[in-house]
Coordinates of C-alpha atoms and ligand atoms in Angstrom, one line a residue:
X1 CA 1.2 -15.1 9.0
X2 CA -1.6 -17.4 8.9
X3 CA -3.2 -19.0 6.3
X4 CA -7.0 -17.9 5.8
X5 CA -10.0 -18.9 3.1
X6 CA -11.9 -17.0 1.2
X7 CA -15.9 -16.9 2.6
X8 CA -16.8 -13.8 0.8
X9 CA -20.1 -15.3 -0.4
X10 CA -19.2 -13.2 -3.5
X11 CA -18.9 -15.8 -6.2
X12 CA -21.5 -18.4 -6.6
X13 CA -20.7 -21.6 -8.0
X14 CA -22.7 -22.1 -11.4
X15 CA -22.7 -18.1 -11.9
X16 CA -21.1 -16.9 -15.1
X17 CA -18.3 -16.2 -13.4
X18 CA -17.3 -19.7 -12.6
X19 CA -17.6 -20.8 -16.4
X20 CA -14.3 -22.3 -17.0
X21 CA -11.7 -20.7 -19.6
X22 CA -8.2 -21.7 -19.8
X23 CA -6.8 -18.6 -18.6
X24 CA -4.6 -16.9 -21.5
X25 CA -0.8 -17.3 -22.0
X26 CA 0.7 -14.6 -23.4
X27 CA 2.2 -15.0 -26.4
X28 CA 6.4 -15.1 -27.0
X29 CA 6.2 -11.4 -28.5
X30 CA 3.9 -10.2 -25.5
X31 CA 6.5 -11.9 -23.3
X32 CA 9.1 -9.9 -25.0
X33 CA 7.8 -6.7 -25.2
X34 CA 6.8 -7.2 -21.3
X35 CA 10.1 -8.1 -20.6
X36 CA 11.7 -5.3 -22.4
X37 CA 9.2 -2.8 -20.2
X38 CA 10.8 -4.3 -17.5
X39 CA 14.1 -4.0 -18.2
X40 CA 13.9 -0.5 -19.6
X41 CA 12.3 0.3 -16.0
X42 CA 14.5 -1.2 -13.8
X43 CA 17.9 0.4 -15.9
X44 CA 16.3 4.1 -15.4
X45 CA 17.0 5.1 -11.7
X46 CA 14.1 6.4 -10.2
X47 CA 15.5 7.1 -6.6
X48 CA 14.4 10.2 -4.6
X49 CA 18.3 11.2 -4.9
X50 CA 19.9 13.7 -7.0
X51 CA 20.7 10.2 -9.6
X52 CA 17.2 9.7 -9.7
X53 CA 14.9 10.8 -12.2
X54 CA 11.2 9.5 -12.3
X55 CA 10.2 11.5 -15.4
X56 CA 12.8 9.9 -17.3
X57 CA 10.7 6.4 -16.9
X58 CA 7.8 8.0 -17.4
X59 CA 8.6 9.6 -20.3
X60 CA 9.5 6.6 -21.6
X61 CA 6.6 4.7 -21.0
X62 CA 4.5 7.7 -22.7
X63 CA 6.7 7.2 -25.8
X64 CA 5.6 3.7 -25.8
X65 CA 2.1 4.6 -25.9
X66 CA 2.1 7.2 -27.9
X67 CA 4.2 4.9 -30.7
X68 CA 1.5 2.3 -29.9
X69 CA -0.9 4.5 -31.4
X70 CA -2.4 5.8 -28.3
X71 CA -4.1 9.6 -28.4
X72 CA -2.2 12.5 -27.0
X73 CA -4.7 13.3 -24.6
X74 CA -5.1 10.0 -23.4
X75 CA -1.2 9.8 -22.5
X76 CA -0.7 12.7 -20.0
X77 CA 2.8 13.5 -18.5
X78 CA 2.2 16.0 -15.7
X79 CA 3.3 16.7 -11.8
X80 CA 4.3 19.7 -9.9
X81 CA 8.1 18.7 -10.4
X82 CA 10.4 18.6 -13.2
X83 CA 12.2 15.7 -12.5
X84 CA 8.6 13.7 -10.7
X85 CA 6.5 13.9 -14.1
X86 CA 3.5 10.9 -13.4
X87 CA 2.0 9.6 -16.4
X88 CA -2.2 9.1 -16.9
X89 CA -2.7 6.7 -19.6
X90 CA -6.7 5.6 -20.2
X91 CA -7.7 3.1 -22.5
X92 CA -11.3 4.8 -23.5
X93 CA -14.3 2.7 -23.7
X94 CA -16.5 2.2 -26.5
X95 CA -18.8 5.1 -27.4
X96 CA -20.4 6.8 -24.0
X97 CA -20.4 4.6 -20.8
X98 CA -22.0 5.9 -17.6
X99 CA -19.7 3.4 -15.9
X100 CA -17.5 5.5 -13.9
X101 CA -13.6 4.3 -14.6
X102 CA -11.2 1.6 -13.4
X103 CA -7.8 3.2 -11.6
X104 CA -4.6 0.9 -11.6
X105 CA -2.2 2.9 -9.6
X106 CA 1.2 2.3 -9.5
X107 CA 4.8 4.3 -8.2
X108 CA 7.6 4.4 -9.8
X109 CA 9.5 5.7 -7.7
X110 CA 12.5 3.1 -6.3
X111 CA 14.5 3.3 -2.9
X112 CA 17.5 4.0 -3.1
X113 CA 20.2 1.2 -3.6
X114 CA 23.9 0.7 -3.4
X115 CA 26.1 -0.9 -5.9
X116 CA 28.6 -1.7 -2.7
X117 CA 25.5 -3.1 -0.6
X118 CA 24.6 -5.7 -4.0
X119 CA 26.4 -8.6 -5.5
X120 CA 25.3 -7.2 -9.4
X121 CA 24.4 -3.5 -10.4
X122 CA 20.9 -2.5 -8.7
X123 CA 20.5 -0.6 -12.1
X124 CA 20.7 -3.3 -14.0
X125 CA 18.5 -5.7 -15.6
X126 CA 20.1 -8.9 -14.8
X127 CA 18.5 -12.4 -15.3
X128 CA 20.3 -15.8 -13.3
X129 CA 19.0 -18.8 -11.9
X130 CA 15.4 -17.8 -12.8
X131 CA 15.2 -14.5 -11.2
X132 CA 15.3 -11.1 -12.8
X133 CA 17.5 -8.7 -10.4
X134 CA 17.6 -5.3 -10.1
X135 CA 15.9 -2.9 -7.9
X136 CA 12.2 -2.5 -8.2
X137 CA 12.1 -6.0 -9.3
X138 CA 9.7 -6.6 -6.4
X139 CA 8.7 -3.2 -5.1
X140 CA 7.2 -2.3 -7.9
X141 CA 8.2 -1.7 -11.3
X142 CA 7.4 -5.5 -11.9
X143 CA 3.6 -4.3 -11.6
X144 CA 4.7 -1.3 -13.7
X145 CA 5.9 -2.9 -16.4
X146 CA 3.3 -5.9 -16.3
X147 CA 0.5 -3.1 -16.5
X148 CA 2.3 -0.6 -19.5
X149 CA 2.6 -4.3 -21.5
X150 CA -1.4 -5.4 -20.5
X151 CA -2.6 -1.5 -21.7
X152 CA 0.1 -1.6 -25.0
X153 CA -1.3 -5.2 -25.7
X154 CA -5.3 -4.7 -25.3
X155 CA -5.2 -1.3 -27.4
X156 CA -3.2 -3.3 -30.0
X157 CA -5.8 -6.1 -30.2
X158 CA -8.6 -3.7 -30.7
X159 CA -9.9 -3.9 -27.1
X160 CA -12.7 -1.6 -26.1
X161 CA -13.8 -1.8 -22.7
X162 CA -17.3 -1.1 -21.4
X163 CA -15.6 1.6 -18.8
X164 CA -12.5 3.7 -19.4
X165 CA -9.6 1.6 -18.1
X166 CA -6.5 4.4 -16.4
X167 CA -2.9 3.2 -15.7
X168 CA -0.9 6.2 -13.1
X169 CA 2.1 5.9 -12.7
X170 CA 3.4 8.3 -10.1
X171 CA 6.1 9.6 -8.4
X172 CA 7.7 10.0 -5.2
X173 CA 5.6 6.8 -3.0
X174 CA 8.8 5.8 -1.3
X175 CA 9.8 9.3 -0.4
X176 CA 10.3 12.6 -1.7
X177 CA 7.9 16.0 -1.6
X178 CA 5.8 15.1 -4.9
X179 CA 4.0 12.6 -4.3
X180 CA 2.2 11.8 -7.6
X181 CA -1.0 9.7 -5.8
X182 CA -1.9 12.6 -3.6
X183 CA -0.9 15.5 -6.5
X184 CA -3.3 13.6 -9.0
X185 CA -6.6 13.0 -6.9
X186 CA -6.2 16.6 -5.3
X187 CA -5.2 18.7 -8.5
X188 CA -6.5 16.7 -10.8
X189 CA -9.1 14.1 -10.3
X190 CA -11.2 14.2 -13.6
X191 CA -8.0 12.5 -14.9
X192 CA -8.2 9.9 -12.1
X193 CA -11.7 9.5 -10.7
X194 CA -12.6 5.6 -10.4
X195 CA -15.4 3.6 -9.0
X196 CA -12.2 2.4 -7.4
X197 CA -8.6 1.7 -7.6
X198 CA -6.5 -1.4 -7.8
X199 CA -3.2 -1.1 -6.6
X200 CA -0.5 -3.2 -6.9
X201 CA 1.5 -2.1 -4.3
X202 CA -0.1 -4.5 -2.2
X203 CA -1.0 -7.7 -1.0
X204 CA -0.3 -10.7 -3.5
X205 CA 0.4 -14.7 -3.4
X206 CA 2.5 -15.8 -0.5
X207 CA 4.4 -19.3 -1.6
X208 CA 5.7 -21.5 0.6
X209 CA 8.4 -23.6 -0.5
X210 CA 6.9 -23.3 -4.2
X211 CA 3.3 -23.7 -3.1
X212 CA 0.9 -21.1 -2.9
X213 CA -0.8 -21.2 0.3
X214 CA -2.9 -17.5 0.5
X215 CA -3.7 -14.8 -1.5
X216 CA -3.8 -11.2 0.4
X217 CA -6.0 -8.4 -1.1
X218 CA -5.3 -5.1 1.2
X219 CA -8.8 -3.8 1.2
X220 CA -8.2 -0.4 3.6
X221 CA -5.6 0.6 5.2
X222 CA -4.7 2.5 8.7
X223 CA -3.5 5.6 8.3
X224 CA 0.4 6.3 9.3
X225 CA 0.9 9.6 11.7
X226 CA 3.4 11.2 14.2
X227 CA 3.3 13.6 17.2
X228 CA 5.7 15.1 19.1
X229 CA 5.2 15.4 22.2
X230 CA 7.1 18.3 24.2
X231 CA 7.9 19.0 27.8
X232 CA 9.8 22.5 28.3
X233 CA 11.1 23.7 31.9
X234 CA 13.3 26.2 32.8
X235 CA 16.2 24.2 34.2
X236 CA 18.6 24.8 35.6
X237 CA 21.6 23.0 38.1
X238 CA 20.5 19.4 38.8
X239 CA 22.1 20.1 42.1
X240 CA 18.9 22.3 43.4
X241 CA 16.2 19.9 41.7
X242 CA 12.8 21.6 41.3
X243 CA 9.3 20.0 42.0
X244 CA 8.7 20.5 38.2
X245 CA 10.8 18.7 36.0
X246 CA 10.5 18.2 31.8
X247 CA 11.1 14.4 32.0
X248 CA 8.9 13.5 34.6
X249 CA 6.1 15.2 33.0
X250 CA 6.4 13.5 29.7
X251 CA 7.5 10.1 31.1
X252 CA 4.4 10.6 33.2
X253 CA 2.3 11.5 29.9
X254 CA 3.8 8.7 28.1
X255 CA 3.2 6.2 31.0
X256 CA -0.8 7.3 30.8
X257 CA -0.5 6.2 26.7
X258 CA 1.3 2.7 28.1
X259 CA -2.2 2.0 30.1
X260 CA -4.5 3.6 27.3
X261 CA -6.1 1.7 25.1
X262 CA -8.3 2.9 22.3
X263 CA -11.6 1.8 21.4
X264 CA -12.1 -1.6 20.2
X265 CA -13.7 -1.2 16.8
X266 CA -14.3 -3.6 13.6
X267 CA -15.2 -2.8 9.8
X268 CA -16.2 -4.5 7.0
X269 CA -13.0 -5.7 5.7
X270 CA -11.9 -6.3 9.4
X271 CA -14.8 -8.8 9.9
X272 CA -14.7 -10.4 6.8
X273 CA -10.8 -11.2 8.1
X274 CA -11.9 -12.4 11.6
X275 CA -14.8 -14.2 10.0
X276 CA -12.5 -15.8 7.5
X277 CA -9.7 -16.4 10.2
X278 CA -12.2 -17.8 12.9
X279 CA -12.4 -20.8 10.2
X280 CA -8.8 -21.5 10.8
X281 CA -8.5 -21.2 14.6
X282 CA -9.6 -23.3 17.2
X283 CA -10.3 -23.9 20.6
X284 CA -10.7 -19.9 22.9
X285 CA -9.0 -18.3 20.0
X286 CA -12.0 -18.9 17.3
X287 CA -14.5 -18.8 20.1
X288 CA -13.4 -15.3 21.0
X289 CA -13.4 -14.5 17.1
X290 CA -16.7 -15.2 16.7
X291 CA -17.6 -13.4 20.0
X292 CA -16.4 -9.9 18.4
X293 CA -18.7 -10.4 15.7
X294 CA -21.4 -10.9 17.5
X295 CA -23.8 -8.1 18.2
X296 CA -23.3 -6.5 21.3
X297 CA -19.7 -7.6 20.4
X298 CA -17.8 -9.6 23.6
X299 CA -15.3 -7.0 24.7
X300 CA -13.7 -9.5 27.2
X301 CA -12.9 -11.7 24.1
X302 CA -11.5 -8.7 22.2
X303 CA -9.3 -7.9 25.3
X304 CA -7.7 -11.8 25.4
X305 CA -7.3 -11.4 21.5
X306 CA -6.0 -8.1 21.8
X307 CA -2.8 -10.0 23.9
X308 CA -1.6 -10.8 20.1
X309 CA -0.2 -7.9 18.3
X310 CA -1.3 -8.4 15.0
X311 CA -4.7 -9.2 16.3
X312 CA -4.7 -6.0 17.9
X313 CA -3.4 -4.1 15.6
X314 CA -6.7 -5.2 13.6
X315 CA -9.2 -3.9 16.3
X316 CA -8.2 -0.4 17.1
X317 CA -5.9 2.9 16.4
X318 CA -2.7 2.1 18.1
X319 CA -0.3 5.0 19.3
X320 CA 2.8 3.9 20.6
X321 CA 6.0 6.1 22.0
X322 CA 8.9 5.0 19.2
X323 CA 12.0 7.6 20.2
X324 CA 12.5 10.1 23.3
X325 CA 15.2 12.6 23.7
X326 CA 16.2 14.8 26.4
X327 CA 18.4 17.2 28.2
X328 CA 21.0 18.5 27.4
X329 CA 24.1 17.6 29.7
X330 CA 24.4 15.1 33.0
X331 CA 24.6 17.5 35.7
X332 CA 21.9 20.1 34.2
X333 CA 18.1 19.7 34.7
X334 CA 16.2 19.5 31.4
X335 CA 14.7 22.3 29.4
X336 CA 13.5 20.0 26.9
X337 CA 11.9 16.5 26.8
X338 CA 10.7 15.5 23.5
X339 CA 8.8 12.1 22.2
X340 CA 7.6 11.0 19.2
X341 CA 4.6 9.1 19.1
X342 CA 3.5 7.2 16.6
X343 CA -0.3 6.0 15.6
X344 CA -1.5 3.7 13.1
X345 CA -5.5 5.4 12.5
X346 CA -7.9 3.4 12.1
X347 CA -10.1 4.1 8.8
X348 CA -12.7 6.4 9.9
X349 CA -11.0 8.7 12.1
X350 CA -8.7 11.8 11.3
X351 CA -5.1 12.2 12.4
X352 CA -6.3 15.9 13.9
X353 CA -9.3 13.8 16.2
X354 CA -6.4 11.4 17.3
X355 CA -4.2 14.3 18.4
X356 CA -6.9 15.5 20.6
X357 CA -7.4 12.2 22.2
X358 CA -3.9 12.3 23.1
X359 CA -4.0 15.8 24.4
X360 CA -6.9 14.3 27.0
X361 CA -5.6 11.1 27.7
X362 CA -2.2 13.0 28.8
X363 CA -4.1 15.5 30.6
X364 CA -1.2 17.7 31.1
X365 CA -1.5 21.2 29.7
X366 CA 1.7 22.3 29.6
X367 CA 2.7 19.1 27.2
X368 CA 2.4 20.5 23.9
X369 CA 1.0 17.9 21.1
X370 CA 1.8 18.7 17.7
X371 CA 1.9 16.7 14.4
X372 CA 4.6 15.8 12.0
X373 CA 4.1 15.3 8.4
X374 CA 5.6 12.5 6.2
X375 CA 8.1 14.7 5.2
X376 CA 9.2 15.8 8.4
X377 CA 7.2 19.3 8.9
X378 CA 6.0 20.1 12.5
X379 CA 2.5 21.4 13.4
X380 CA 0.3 22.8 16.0
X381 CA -2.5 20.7 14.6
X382 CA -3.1 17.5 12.3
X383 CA -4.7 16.9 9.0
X384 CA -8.6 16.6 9.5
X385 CA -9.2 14.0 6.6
X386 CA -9.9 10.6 8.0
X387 CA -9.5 7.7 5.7
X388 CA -13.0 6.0 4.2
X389 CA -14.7 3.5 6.8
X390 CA -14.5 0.6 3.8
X391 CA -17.4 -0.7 2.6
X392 CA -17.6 -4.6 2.0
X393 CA -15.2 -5.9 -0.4
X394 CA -16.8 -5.4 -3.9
X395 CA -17.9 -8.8 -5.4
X396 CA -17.2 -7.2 -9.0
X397 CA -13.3 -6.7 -8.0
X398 CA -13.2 -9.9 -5.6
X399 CA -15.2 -12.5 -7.8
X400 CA -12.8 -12.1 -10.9
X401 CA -9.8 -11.6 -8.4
X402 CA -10.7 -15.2 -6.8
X403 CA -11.6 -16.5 -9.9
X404 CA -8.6 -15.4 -11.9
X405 CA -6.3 -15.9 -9.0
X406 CA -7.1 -20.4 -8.6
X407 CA -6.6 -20.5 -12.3
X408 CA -3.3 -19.2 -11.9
X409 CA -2.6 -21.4 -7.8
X410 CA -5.2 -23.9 -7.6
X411 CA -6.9 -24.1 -4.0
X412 CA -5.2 -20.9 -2.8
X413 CA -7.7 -18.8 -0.4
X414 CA -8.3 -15.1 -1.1
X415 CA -8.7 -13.0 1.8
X416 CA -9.4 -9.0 2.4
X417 CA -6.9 -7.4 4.9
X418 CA -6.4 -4.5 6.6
X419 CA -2.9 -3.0 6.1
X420 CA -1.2 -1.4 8.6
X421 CA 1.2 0.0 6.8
X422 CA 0.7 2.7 4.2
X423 CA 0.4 3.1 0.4
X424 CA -0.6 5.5 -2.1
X425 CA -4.2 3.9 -1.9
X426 CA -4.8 6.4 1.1
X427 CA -4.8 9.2 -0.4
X428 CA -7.5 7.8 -2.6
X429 CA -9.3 6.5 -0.2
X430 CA -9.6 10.0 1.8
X431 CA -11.1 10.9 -1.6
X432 CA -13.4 8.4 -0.9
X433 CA -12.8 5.9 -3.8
X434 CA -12.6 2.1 -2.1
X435 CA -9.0 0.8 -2.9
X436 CA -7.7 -2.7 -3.3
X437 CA -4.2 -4.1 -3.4
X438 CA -3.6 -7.0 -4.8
X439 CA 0.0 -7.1 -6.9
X440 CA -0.6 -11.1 -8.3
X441 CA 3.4 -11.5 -7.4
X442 CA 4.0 -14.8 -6.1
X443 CA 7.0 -14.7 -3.5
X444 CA 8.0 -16.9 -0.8
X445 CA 8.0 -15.7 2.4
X446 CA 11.5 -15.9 3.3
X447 CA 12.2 -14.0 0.2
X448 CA 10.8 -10.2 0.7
X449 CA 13.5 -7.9 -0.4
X450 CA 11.9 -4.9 -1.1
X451 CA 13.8 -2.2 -0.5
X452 CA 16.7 -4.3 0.8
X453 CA 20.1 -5.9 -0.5
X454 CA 19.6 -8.2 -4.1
X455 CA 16.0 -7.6 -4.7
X456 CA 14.9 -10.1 -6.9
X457 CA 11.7 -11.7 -8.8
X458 CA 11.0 -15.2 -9.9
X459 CA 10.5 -15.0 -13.4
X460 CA 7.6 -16.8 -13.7
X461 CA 6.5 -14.8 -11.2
X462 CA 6.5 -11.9 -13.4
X463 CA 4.9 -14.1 -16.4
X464 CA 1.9 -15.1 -14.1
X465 CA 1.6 -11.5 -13.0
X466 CA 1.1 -10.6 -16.5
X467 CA -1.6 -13.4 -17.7
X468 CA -3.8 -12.3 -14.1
X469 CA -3.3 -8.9 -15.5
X470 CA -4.2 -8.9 -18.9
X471 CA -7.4 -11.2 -17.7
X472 CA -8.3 -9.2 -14.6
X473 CA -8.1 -5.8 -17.1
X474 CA -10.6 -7.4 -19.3
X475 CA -12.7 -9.0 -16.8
X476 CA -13.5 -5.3 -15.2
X477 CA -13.5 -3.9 -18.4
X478 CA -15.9 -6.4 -19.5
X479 CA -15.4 -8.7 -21.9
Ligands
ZN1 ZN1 6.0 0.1 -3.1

């Protein structure tokens, strides 16, 4: 990781924006209530296992509202599954807005955790040495709860935003065949249509030993896809070897991927990042930043950064061979070789024109090059969406994100990212709805156990998460 500064040109000293307010504490009560959320979510298990049940913690949270005082049509349970309800809540605005909404989307959905693998019950809410443990504390029912306290607490203070403010809270992000993200902006997007969508499930304030030293805002993401890739022969007795052979032909296929590399491309988040990181650097490494942003870009400097994974990573589609099986005993010739290949998309392009690409660059007709879904499903073609190319980080989400966020760490840069992993913001943003993730969870870096053994959150983490939220709610809402 390296530590980066904000040069978004987005907030100008002297503008409104910069006016300085204390930032708001919340009070003992609003701590309580926030911490009872909390614990309330973390005791319900929302696994994708036949334990779990994510209606039952959504359910729950639409009780809260609706005890709150909140309408029944502004507190919608509703999902293609039973037991993976998601909950819509939207704090309306004041009279008619043509301001098109604000979209906090979060899962609820948990991995699954043992009670063997943890030294105290993953299912329950347990508080020692200043952490709250449990799982979801960090992935991501902390967000959850910090966002059903900010909506429960501006309705009850009378609140009216300019624009309709939504909280989701979906199912199945970790796993499962419902996912709630994808279900709502396909079968029903009047409920979630948003100028754009904050998402918690990413980025956030990395601390190092106590100190905050950058805050990450994931402001597109790369979209996650398979392929298998199949070599069939007749076979036969490996005694009488034939010139045609299922393992040569896909190690030969696979070999042509090795020496592939896709186009070097760059987008607006991607050059704010290199533009940003280029600060930091010196010497060959920041000259060759700057040389990709020039226009025509320098491709010999992208090739010497491209030597650094995460660099590359950030200046292309990758596909890369991850398991390989084959044959079916030692002294028989194969009748099937089988890879999977696996391709991180860059925004723009659909997983359907990457499958193509690989059918050329194999250039083997007999190789057959099919897709596999998330959830395992095999097919003779790929999904044509393509993610949104993202336009320039939005001053009116980064200028009260940057503001709020040095209230809350002094001095602590704020920098767009590119993830390469994959949230529920995709599925937004092949809607076409820009998507930023920012969670305002401070963690060290030696401390990321999401989805792993003991996950835990500081708890003043989880109060500081809930001041930036109740401020950054307001401050798109407009005060
Ligand atoms: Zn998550």
């Amino acid at each position: 990781m390296l530590i980066l500064t904000v040069s978004l040109g987005a907030v100008c000293p002297g503008s409104p924006l910069f006016a300085q307010s204390p930032l708001p504490t919340a009070s003992a009560e609003d701590r309580a209530l926030a911490r009872g959320i909390f614990k309330e979510l973390i005791e319900i298990n929302t696994t994708d296992t036949p334990k779990g049940n994510v209606t039952a913690a959504t359910s729950a949270m639409q009780k809260r509202f609706l005890d709150a005082g909140f309408a029944a049509e502004d507190v919608r349970l509703l999902g293609p599954d039973a037991q993976k309800q998601n909950l819509v809540v939207r704090l309306r605005a004041a009279g008619l807005t043509t301001e098109k909404p604000v979209l906090f989307l979060c899962h609820m959905d948990v991995v699954e955790a043992l009670r063997s693998d943890w030294h105290t019950n993953p299912f329950e809410f347990v508080e020692k040495d200043g952490y709250y443990y449990g799982r979801g504390t960090q992935d991501m029912k902390e967000s959850d709860a910090a966002l059903v306290a900010t909506f429960l607490r501006l309705h009850r203070e009378g609140y009216k935003p300019k624009r309709d403010l939504i909280l989701a809270l979906t199912a199945d992000e970790e796993g499962g065949k419902f996912n709630g993200a994808n279900w709502l902006v396909r079968q029903h997007r009047e409920l979630v249509d948003a100028a754009f969508v904050i998402n918690p499930d990413a980025g956030g304030v990395e601390l190092e030993h106590g100190r905050a030293v950058v805050a990450d805002v994931g402001a597109t993401e790369k979209v996650y896809s398979d392929f298998q890739i199949t070599a069939v022969n007749a076979g036969g007795h490996s005694s009488r070897p034939r010139p045609d052979n299922a393992i040569y032909e896909l190690t030969a296929a696979l070999n042509k991927l090795a020496a592939y590399v896709f186009p070097f491309e760059l987008n607006e988040v991607t050059r704010t990042y290199f533009t940003n990181l280029a600060g930091q650097e010196s010497g060959q490494t920041a000259a060759d930043m700057r040389a990709i942003l020039a226009t025509p870009p320098d491709l010999a400097a992208a090739a010497r950064l491209s030597a650094e994974p995460s660099f590359n990573s950030n200046l292309r589609t990758t596909c890369v061979a991850t398991r390989l099986q084959a044959g079916h005993a030692n002294n028989a010739l194969a009748q099937t070789a089988q890879a999977n290949v696996n391709c991180r998309i860059f925004p723009g392009h659909s997983p359907e024109e990457i499958r193509q690409q690989l059918i050329g660059i194999f250039g083997d007709a007999k190789l057959s090059v099919k897709y596999v879904s998330d959830a395992g499903e095999v097919s003779d073609t790929a999904p044509e969406r393509k993610a949104m190319v993202p336009p320039a980080p939005i001053k009116e989400v980064f200028a009260p994100l940057t503001r709020l966020t040095q209230e809350i760490w002094p001095g602590t840069p704020v920098t767009p990212v590119m993830e390469n992993g994959a949230s529920d913001s995709i599925y937004f943003a092949q809607a076409g709805i820009p998507c930023y993730g920012y969670s305002a969870i401070a963690l060290e870096r030696d401390d990321d156990r999401a989805h792993g053994q003991d996950e835990r959150l500081p708890v003043d983490s989880y109060w500081k998460s809930l001041d930036f939220f109740y401020a950054f709610s307001k401050a798109l809402g407009g005060e």
